[in-house]
Amino acid sequence: FTDGDGGHYVRSLNYMESISSAFADPADMMVMGEPTSESTTTAGEDVDETAVAELASKLVVLLQEGLGKMIPFSVLRSNFHTEKVSDEMLIMALSSCAVLVRGNFALKSSLAQFLKKDVMKEMRDLMMLLLNMHGSIQRERLVRAFETKASTDDDYAVINADIITFVLETMAKLLNGCWVSKVPDDVVFAAKFPKFAACHGVYWMRKKKMLKELVELYEL
């Protein structure tokens, strides 16, 4: 990066680590924001870390509604006055508590209060990863993958076809035999904030490595 907007970008990565630690995710890429083309923030100015953390806490509550359903950036943007919350500040706060799935935001599974066990949160991550990769999910493949996993790991015995359907229905709908996102893909967000979208691409690459065994079982 150069010293101009890049200087501010690099600083934002550093201080957002402390904010993101409250919403920890093992695959978190710690890339918490990017300057927008319209931003008036200069390299010599700092975004208020406390304000961003408070905003992230509000976003967690908002994203928790509807059992963690995906929400377009435009809808989230409409909840906060632009004079008080800039695009940059909102994106930085979102990055600490949400993930980008086909251009829309979803609560990090680690923060999903409606899922009580870690293996269920892992399953939700797998579903979001598959949606992000393929645009659709085959429920029967998921059921088979987790049945196979449970045969060698008792922790996964809690996941059955009903649980899989319940979590699927929080983010997807059945269409022509496959489950697709309830929310249309948002290509506008990635076009407007390409660096940020690319960083979430890195996040999903890391998550795919973490979920490698389950992905392979699903794709058998």
Coordinates of N, CA, C and O in Angstrom, one line a residue, residues 80-218:
F80 N -28.6 3.0 10.2 CA -27.7 4.0 10.9 C -27.6 5.2 10.1 O -27.4 5.2 8.8
H81 N -27.7 6.4 10.7 CA -27.6 7.7 10.0 C -26.2 7.9 9.5 O -25.2 7.7 10.2
T82 N -26.1 8.3 8.2 CA -24.8 8.4 7.6 C -23.9 9.5 8.2 O -22.7 9.4 8.1
E83 N -24.5 10.5 8.9 CA -23.7 11.5 9.5 C -23.0 11.0 10.8 O -22.0 11.5 11.2
K84 N -23.6 9.9 11.4 CA -23.0 9.4 12.6 C -22.2 8.1 12.3 O -21.2 7.9 13.0
V85 N -22.6 7.4 11.3 CA -21.9 6.1 11.0 C -21.6 6.1 9.5 O -22.4 6.0 8.6
S86 N -20.3 6.3 9.2 CA -19.8 6.2 7.8 C -19.8 4.8 7.3 O -19.9 3.9 8.0
D87 N -19.8 4.7 6.0 CA -19.6 3.4 5.4 C -18.4 2.6 5.9 O -18.5 1.4 6.2
E88 N -17.3 3.3 6.0 CA -16.1 2.7 6.5 C -16.3 2.2 7.9 O -15.9 1.0 8.2
M89 N -16.9 3.0 8.8 CA -17.1 2.6 10.2 C -18.0 1.4 10.2 O -17.8 0.4 11.0
L90 N -19.1 1.4 9.4 CA -20.0 0.3 9.4 C -19.3 -1.0 8.9 O -19.5 -2.1 9.5
I91 N -18.5 -0.9 7.9 CA -17.9 -2.1 7.3 C -16.9 -2.6 8.3 O -16.8 -3.9 8.5
M92 N -16.2 -1.8 9.0 CA -15.2 -2.2 10.0 C -15.9 -3.0 11.2 O -15.4 -4.0 11.6
A93 N -17.0 -2.4 11.6 CA -17.8 -3.1 12.7 C -18.3 -4.4 12.2 O -18.3 -5.4 12.9
L94 N -18.9 -4.4 11.0 CA -19.4 -5.7 10.4 C -18.4 -6.8 10.4 O -18.6 -7.9 10.6
S95 N -17.2 -6.4 10.0 CA -16.1 -7.3 9.8 C -15.7 -8.1 11.1 O -15.1 -9.1 11.0
S96 N -16.0 -7.5 12.2 CA -15.7 -8.1 13.5 C -16.7 -9.1 13.9 O -16.5 -10.0 14.8
C97 N -17.9 -9.0 13.4 CA -19.0 -9.9 13.9 C -19.8 -10.6 12.8 O -20.7 -11.4 13.1
A98 N -19.5 -10.4 11.5 CA -20.2 -11.0 10.4 C -19.3 -11.5 9.3 O -18.2 -11.1 9.2
V99 N -19.9 -12.3 8.5 CA -19.1 -12.8 7.3 C -19.9 -12.5 6.1 O -21.2 -12.3 6.1
L100 N -19.3 -12.4 5.0 CA -19.9 -12.0 3.7 C -20.2 -13.3 2.9 O -19.3 -14.1 2.6
V101 N -21.4 -13.5 2.6 CA -21.9 -14.7 1.8 C -22.6 -14.2 0.5 O -23.7 -13.7 0.6
R102 N -21.9 -14.4 -0.6 CA -22.5 -14.0 -1.9 C -23.0 -12.5 -1.8 O -24.0 -12.2 -2.3
G103 N -22.2 -11.7 -1.2 CA -22.5 -10.2 -1.1 C -23.4 -9.8 0.0 O -23.6 -8.6 0.1
N104 N -23.9 -10.7 0.8 CA -24.7 -10.4 1.9 C -24.0 -10.7 3.2 O -23.2 -11.6 3.3
F105 N -24.5 -10.1 4.3 CA -23.9 -10.4 5.6 C -24.6 -11.3 6.5 O -25.9 -11.3 6.6
A106 N -23.9 -12.2 7.1 CA -24.5 -13.2 8.1 C -23.7 -13.2 9.3 O -22.4 -13.0 9.3
L107 N -24.4 -13.3 10.4 CA -23.7 -13.4 11.7 C -22.7 -14.5 11.8 O -22.9 -15.6 11.3
K108 N -21.5 -14.2 12.4 CA -20.5 -15.3 12.5 C -21.2 -16.4 13.4 O -21.8 -16.2 14.4
S109 N -20.9 -17.6 13.0 CA -21.5 -18.8 13.7 C -21.1 -18.8 15.1 O -21.8 -19.3 16.0
S110 N -19.9 -18.4 15.4 CA -19.4 -18.4 16.8 C -20.2 -17.5 17.7 O -20.2 -17.7 18.9
L111 N -21.0 -16.6 17.1 CA -21.9 -15.7 17.9 C -23.3 -16.1 17.8 O -24.2 -15.4 18.4
A112 N -23.7 -17.2 17.1 CA -25.1 -17.6 17.0 C -25.6 -18.2 18.3 O -25.3 -19.4 18.6
Q113 N -26.4 -17.4 19.0 CA -26.9 -17.9 20.3 C -27.9 -19.0 20.1 O -28.2 -19.8 21.1
F114 N -28.5 -19.1 19.0 CA -29.5 -20.2 18.8 C -28.9 -21.5 18.5 O -29.7 -22.5 18.4
L115 N -27.6 -21.6 18.4 CA -26.9 -22.9 18.2 C -26.1 -23.1 19.5 O -25.2 -22.4 19.7
K116 N -26.4 -24.2 20.2 CA -25.8 -24.4 21.5 C -24.5 -25.2 21.5 O -23.7 -25.1 22.4
K117 N -24.3 -25.9 20.5 CA -23.1 -26.8 20.4 C -22.1 -26.4 19.3 O -22.6 -25.9 18.2
D118 N -20.8 -26.5 19.6 CA -19.8 -26.1 18.6 C -20.0 -26.9 17.2 O -19.7 -26.3 16.2
V119 N -20.4 -28.1 17.3 CA -20.5 -28.9 16.0 C -21.7 -28.3 15.2 O -21.6 -28.4 14.0
M120 N -22.7 -27.8 15.8 CA -23.8 -27.1 15.1 C -23.3 -25.8 14.5 O -23.7 -25.5 13.3
K121 N -22.5 -25.1 15.1 CA -21.9 -23.9 14.6 C -21.0 -24.2 13.4 O -21.0 -23.5 12.4
E122 N -20.3 -25.3 13.5 CA -19.4 -25.7 12.5 C -20.3 -26.1 11.2 O -19.9 -25.8 10.1
M123 N -21.4 -26.8 11.5 CA -22.3 -27.2 10.4 C -22.8 -25.9 9.7 O -22.9 -25.9 8.5
R124 N -23.2 -24.9 10.5 CA -23.7 -23.7 9.8 C -22.6 -23.0 9.0 O -22.8 -22.5 7.9
D125 N -21.3 -23.1 9.5 CA -20.2 -22.5 8.7 C -20.1 -23.3 7.4 O -19.8 -22.7 6.3
L126 N -20.2 -24.6 7.5 CA -20.2 -25.5 6.2 C -21.3 -25.1 5.3 O -21.0 -25.0 4.1
M127 N -22.5 -24.9 5.8 CA -23.6 -24.5 4.9 C -23.3 -23.2 4.2 O -23.5 -23.0 3.0
M128 N -22.8 -22.2 4.9 CA -22.5 -20.9 4.3 C -21.3 -21.0 3.3 O -21.3 -20.3 2.3
L129 N -20.3 -21.8 3.6 CA -19.2 -22.0 2.7 C -19.7 -22.7 1.4 O -19.4 -22.2 0.3
L130 N -20.6 -23.6 1.5 CA -21.1 -24.3 0.3 C -22.0 -23.3 -0.5 O -21.9 -23.3 -1.7
L131 N -22.8 -22.5 0.2 CA -23.6 -21.5 -0.6 C -22.6 -20.5 -1.3 O -22.9 -20.2 -2.4
N132 N -21.6 -20.2 -0.6 CA -20.6 -19.2 -1.2 C -19.9 -19.8 -2.4 O -19.7 -19.2 -3.4
M133 N -19.6 -21.1 -2.3 CA -18.9 -21.8 -3.3 C -19.7 -22.1 -4.5 O -19.4 -21.9 -5.7
H134 N -20.9 -22.7 -4.2 CA -21.7 -23.3 -5.3 C -23.0 -22.6 -5.6 O -23.7 -22.8 -6.6
G135 N -23.5 -21.8 -4.6 CA -24.8 -21.1 -4.8 C -25.9 -21.9 -4.4 O -27.1 -21.4 -4.4
S136 N -25.7 -23.2 -4.1 CA -26.8 -24.1 -3.7 C -26.2 -25.2 -2.8 O -25.0 -25.4 -2.8
I137 N -27.2 -25.8 -2.1 CA -26.8 -26.9 -1.2 C -27.7 -28.1 -1.4 O -28.9 -27.9 -1.6
Q138 N -27.2 -29.3 -1.4 CA -28.0 -30.5 -1.5 C -28.1 -31.1 -0.1 O -27.1 -31.6 0.5
R139 N -29.3 -31.1 0.4 CA -29.5 -31.5 1.8 C -29.1 -32.9 2.0 O -28.5 -33.3 3.1
E140 N -29.5 -33.8 1.1 CA -29.2 -35.2 1.3 C -27.7 -35.5 1.4 O -27.2 -36.4 2.1
R141 N -26.9 -34.7 0.7 CA -25.4 -34.8 0.8 C -24.9 -34.4 2.2 O -24.0 -35.0 2.7
L142 N -25.5 -33.4 2.7 CA -25.2 -32.9 4.1 C -25.5 -34.0 5.1 O -24.7 -34.3 6.0
V143 N -26.7 -34.6 5.0 CA -27.1 -35.6 5.9 C -26.1 -36.8 5.8 O -25.7 -37.3 6.9
R144 N -25.8 -37.2 4.6 CA -24.8 -38.3 4.5 C -23.5 -37.9 5.0 O -22.8 -38.8 5.7
A145 N -23.0 -36.7 4.8 CA -21.7 -36.3 5.3 C -21.6 -36.4 6.8 O -20.6 -36.9 7.4
F146 N -22.7 -35.9 7.5 CA -22.6 -35.8 8.9 C -22.9 -37.2 9.5 O -22.4 -37.5 10.6
E147 N -23.6 -38.1 8.9 CA -23.8 -39.4 9.3 C -22.4 -40.2 9.3 O -22.1 -40.9 10.2
T148 N -21.7 -39.9 8.2 CA -20.4 -40.6 8.1 C -19.4 -40.0 9.1 O -18.7 -40.8 9.8
K149 N -19.5 -38.7 9.4 CA -18.6 -38.1 10.4 C -19.0 -38.6 11.8 O -18.1 -38.9 12.6
A150 N -20.3 -38.8 12.1 CA -20.7 -39.3 13.4 C -20.3 -40.7 13.6 O -20.1 -41.2 14.8
S151 N -20.0 -41.5 12.6 CA -19.7 -42.9 12.7 C -18.3 -43.0 13.3 O -17.9 -44.1 13.8
T152 N -17.5 -42.0 13.2 CA -16.1 -42.0 13.7 C -15.9 -41.0 14.8 O -14.8 -40.9 15.5
D153 N -16.9 -40.1 15.1 CA -16.7 -39.0 16.1 C -18.1 -38.8 16.8 O -19.0 -38.3 16.2
D154 N -18.2 -39.3 18.0 CA -19.5 -39.2 18.7 C -20.0 -37.8 18.9 O -21.2 -37.6 19.1
D155 N -19.1 -36.8 18.9 CA -19.6 -35.4 19.0 C -20.6 -35.0 18.0 O -21.4 -34.1 18.2
Y156 N -20.5 -35.7 16.8 CA -21.4 -35.3 15.7 C -22.7 -36.1 15.7 O -23.6 -35.8 14.8
A157 N -22.9 -36.9 16.7 CA -24.1 -37.7 16.8 C -25.4 -36.8 17.0 O -26.5 -37.2 16.7
V158 N -25.2 -35.6 17.5 CA -26.3 -34.7 17.8 C -26.9 -34.1 16.6 O -28.0 -33.6 16.6
I159 N -26.1 -34.2 15.5 CA -26.6 -33.7 14.2 C -27.4 -34.7 13.4 O -26.8 -35.7 13.0
N160 N -28.7 -34.5 13.3 CA -29.5 -35.4 12.5 C -30.2 -34.6 11.3 O -30.0 -33.4 11.2
A161 N -31.0 -35.3 10.6 CA -31.7 -34.7 9.4 C -32.5 -33.5 9.8 O -32.6 -32.5 9.1
D162 N -33.2 -33.6 11.0 CA -34.1 -32.5 11.4 C -33.3 -31.3 11.8 O -33.6 -30.1 11.5
I163 N -32.1 -31.5 12.5 CA -31.3 -30.3 12.8 C -30.7 -29.7 11.6 O -30.7 -28.4 11.5
I164 N -30.3 -30.5 10.6 CA -29.8 -29.9 9.4 C -30.8 -29.1 8.6 O -30.5 -28.0 8.2
T165 N -32.0 -29.6 8.6 CA -33.1 -28.9 7.9 C -33.4 -27.6 8.7 O -33.6 -26.5 8.1
F166 N -33.4 -27.6 10.0 CA -33.7 -26.4 10.8 C -32.7 -25.3 10.5 O -33.1 -24.1 10.3
V167 N -31.4 -25.6 10.5 CA -30.4 -24.6 10.2 C -30.4 -24.2 8.8 O -30.2 -23.0 8.5
L168 N -30.6 -25.1 7.9 CA -30.8 -24.7 6.5 C -31.8 -23.7 6.3 O -31.7 -22.7 5.5
E169 N -33.0 -23.9 6.9 CA -34.1 -23.0 6.8 C -33.9 -21.6 7.3 O -34.6 -20.7 7.0
T170 N -32.8 -21.4 8.1 CA -32.5 -20.1 8.6 C -31.8 -19.2 7.5 O -31.8 -18.0 7.6
M171 N -31.3 -19.9 6.5 CA -30.5 -19.1 5.5 C -30.9 -19.4 4.0 O -30.6 -18.7 3.1
A172 N -31.7 -20.5 3.8 CA -31.9 -21.0 2.5 C -33.4 -21.4 2.3 O -34.1 -21.7 3.3
K173 N -33.7 -21.6 1.0 CA -35.1 -22.1 0.7 C -34.9 -23.2 -0.4 O -33.9 -23.2 -1.1
L174 N -35.9 -24.1 -0.4 CA -35.8 -25.2 -1.4 C -36.3 -24.7 -2.7 O -37.4 -24.1 -2.9
L175 N -35.5 -25.0 -3.7 CA -35.9 -24.6 -5.1 C -35.3 -25.6 -6.1 O -34.1 -25.8 -6.2
N176 N -36.3 -26.2 -6.8 CA -35.9 -27.2 -7.8 C -35.0 -28.3 -7.3 O -34.0 -28.7 -7.9
G177 N -35.3 -28.8 -6.0 CA -34.5 -29.9 -5.5 C -33.3 -29.5 -4.7 O -32.6 -30.3 -4.1
C178 N -32.9 -28.2 -4.8 CA -31.7 -27.7 -4.0 C -32.1 -26.6 -3.1 O -33.1 -26.0 -3.3
W179 N -31.2 -26.3 -2.2 CA -31.4 -25.2 -1.2 C -30.6 -24.0 -1.7 O -29.4 -24.2 -1.9
V180 N -31.2 -22.9 -1.9 CA -30.5 -21.7 -2.3 C -30.8 -20.6 -1.3 O -31.8 -20.6 -0.6
S181 N -29.9 -19.6 -1.4 CA -30.1 -18.5 -0.4 C -31.4 -17.8 -0.5 O -32.0 -17.6 -1.6
K182 N -32.0 -17.4 0.7 CA -33.2 -16.7 0.7 C -33.1 -15.3 0.2 O -34.0 -14.7 -0.3
V183 N -31.8 -14.8 0.3 CA -31.5 -13.4 -0.1 C -30.8 -13.4 -1.5 O -29.8 -14.1 -1.6
P184 N -31.2 -12.7 -2.4 CA -30.5 -12.6 -3.7 C -29.1 -12.2 -3.6 O -28.7 -11.4 -2.7
D185 N -28.2 -12.7 -4.4 CA -26.8 -12.3 -4.4 C -26.7 -10.8 -4.6 O -27.5 -10.2 -5.4
D186 N -25.7 -10.2 -3.9 CA -25.5 -8.8 -4.0 C -24.1 -8.5 -4.7 O -23.1 -8.5 -4.0
V187 N -24.1 -8.3 -6.0 CA -22.9 -8.0 -6.7 C -22.5 -6.6 -6.6 O -21.3 -6.3 -6.8
V188 N -23.4 -5.7 -6.2 CA -23.0 -4.3 -6.0 C -22.0 -4.1 -4.9 O -21.1 -3.3 -5.1
F189 N -22.2 -4.8 -3.8 CA -21.3 -4.6 -2.7 C -19.9 -4.8 -3.0 O -19.0 -4.0 -2.7
A190 N -19.6 -6.0 -3.7 CA -18.2 -6.3 -4.0 C -17.6 -5.3 -5.0 O -16.4 -5.0 -5.0
A191 N -18.5 -4.8 -5.9 CA -18.0 -3.8 -6.8 C -17.6 -2.5 -6.2 O -16.7 -1.8 -6.5
K192 N -18.4 -2.1 -5.1 CA -18.1 -0.9 -4.4 C -17.0 -1.0 -3.4 O -16.3 0.0 -3.2
F193 N -16.9 -2.1 -2.8 CA -15.8 -2.4 -1.8 C -15.0 -3.6 -2.1 O -15.0 -4.6 -1.4
P194 N -14.2 -3.5 -3.2 CA -13.5 -4.7 -3.7 C -12.5 -5.3 -2.8 O -12.4 -6.5 -2.6
K195 N -11.7 -4.4 -2.1 CA -10.7 -4.9 -1.2 C -11.3 -5.7 0.0 O -10.9 -6.8 0.4
F196 N -12.4 -5.1 0.5 CA -13.1 -5.8 1.6 C -13.7 -7.1 1.2 O -13.6 -8.1 1.9
A197 N -14.3 -7.2 0.0 CA -14.9 -8.4 -0.5 C -13.8 -9.5 -0.7 O -13.9 -10.6 -0.4
A198 N -12.6 -9.0 -1.2 CA -11.5 -9.9 -1.4 C -11.0 -10.5 -0.1 O -10.6 -11.7 0.0
C199 N -11.0 -9.7 1.0 CA -10.5 -10.2 2.3 C -11.5 -11.3 2.8 O -11.0 -12.2 3.4
H200 N -12.7 -11.1 2.5 CA -13.7 -12.2 3.0 C -13.5 -13.4 2.1 O -13.8 -14.5 2.6
G201 N -13.0 -13.2 0.9 CA -12.7 -14.4 0.1 C -11.5 -15.2 0.7 O -11.6 -16.4 0.7
V202 N -10.6 -14.5 1.3 CA -9.5 -15.1 2.0 C -10.0 -15.8 3.2 O -9.6 -17.0 3.6
Y203 N -10.9 -15.2 3.9 CA -11.6 -15.8 5.1 C -12.2 -17.2 4.7 O -12.0 -18.2 5.4
W204 N -12.9 -17.2 3.6 CA -13.6 -18.5 3.2 C -12.6 -19.5 2.8 O -12.8 -20.7 2.9
M205 N -11.5 -19.1 2.2 CA -10.4 -20.0 1.8 C -9.8 -20.7 3.1 O -9.6 -21.9 3.1
R206 N -9.6 -19.9 4.1 CA -9.2 -20.5 5.4 C -10.2 -21.4 6.0 O -9.9 -22.4 6.6
K207 N -11.4 -21.0 6.0 CA -12.5 -21.8 6.5 C -12.6 -23.1 5.8 O -12.9 -24.2 6.4
K208 N -12.5 -23.1 4.5 CA -12.5 -24.3 3.7 C -11.4 -25.3 4.1 O -11.7 -26.5 4.2
K209 N -10.2 -24.8 4.4 CA -9.2 -25.7 4.9 C -9.6 -26.3 6.2 O -9.3 -27.5 6.5
M210 N -10.2 -25.5 7.1 CA -10.6 -26.0 8.4 C -11.7 -27.0 8.3 O -11.7 -27.9 9.1
L211 N -12.5 -26.9 7.3 CA -13.6 -27.8 7.1 C -13.4 -28.8 6.1 O -14.3 -29.4 5.5
K212 N -12.1 -29.1 5.7 CA -11.7 -29.9 4.6 C -12.4 -31.3 4.6 O -12.9 -31.7 3.6
E213 N -12.4 -31.9 5.8 CA -12.9 -33.3 5.9 C -14.4 -33.3 5.6 O -14.9 -34.1 4.8
L214 N -15.2 -32.3 6.1 CA -16.6 -32.3 5.9 C -16.9 -31.9 4.5 O -17.9 -32.4 3.9
V215 N -16.1 -31.0 3.9 CA -16.3 -30.6 2.5 C -16.1 -31.9 1.6 O -16.9 -32.1 0.7
E216 N -15.1 -32.6 1.9 CA -14.8 -33.8 1.1 C -15.9 -34.9 1.2 O -16.3 -35.5 0.3
L217 N -16.4 -35.0 2.5 CA -17.5 -36.0 2.7 C -18.8 -35.5 1.9 O -19.5 -36.4 1.4
Y218 N -19.0 -34.2 1.9 CA -20.2 -33.7 1.2 C -20.1 -33.9 -0.3 O -21.1 -34.2 -1.0

